[in-house]
Short mmCIF file of C-alpha atoms in Angstrom, two decimals:
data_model
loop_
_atom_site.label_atom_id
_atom_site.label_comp_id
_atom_site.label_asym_id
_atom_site.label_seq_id
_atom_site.Cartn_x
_atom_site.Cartn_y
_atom_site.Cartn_z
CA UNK A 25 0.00 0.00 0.00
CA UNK A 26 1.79 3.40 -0.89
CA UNK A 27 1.64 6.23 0.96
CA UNK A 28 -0.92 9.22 -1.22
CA UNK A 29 0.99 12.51 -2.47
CA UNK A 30 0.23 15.52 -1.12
CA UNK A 31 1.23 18.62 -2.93
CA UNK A 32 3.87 20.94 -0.48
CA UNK A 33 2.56 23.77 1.20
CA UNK A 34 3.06 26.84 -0.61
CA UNK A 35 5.01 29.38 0.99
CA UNK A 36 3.37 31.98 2.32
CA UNK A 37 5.49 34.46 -0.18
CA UNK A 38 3.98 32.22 -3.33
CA UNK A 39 1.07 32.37 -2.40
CA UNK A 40 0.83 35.99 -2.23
CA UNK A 41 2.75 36.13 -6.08
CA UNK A 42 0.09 34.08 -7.45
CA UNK A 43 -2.76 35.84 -5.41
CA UNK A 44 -1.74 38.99 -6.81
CA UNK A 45 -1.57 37.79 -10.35
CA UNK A 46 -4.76 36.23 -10.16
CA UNK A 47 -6.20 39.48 -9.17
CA UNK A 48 -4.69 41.51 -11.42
CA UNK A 49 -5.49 39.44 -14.47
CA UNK A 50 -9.19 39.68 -12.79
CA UNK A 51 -9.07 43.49 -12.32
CA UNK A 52 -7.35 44.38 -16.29
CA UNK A 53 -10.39 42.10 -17.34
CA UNK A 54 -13.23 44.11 -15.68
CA UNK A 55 -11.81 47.44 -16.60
CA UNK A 56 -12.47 46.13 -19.70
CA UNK A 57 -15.81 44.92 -19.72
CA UNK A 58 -16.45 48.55 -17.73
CA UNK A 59 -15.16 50.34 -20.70
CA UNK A 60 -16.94 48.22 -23.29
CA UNK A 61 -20.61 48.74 -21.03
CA UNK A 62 -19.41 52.71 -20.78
CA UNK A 63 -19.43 53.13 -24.59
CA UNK A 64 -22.18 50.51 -24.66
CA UNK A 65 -24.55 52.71 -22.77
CA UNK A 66 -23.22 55.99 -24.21
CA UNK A 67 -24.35 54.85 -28.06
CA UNK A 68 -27.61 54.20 -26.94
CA UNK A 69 -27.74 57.68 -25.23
CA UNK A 70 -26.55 58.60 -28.87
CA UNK A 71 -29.55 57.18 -30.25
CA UNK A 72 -31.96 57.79 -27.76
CA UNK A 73 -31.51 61.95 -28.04
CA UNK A 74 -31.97 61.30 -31.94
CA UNK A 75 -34.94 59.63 -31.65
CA UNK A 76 -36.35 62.29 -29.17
CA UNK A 77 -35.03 64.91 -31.69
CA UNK A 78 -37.29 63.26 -34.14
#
């Protein structure tokens, strides 16, 4: 019977790299969905005051 694997404890240091990129990569990607919903909602602003101007 063998003995199961464990993975090592990450350092504390590691874990903190990889925590940080995760969040970063997290943070670039809803900047960008902000930015896409901020133009998003301005076109349709766009077109709303032409159809009032109608």
């Amino acid at each position: 019977m063998s003995k199961k694997k464990y993975p090592t404890e990450l350092e504390h240091s590691e874990w903190l790299k990889r925590q940080n990129y995760f969040l970063e990569e997290q943070n670039k990607n809803l900047k960008k969905k902000l930015l896409e919903s901020e133009e998003y909602i301005n076109s349709l602003l766009d077109r709303l005051k032409l159809y009032q101007n109608k």
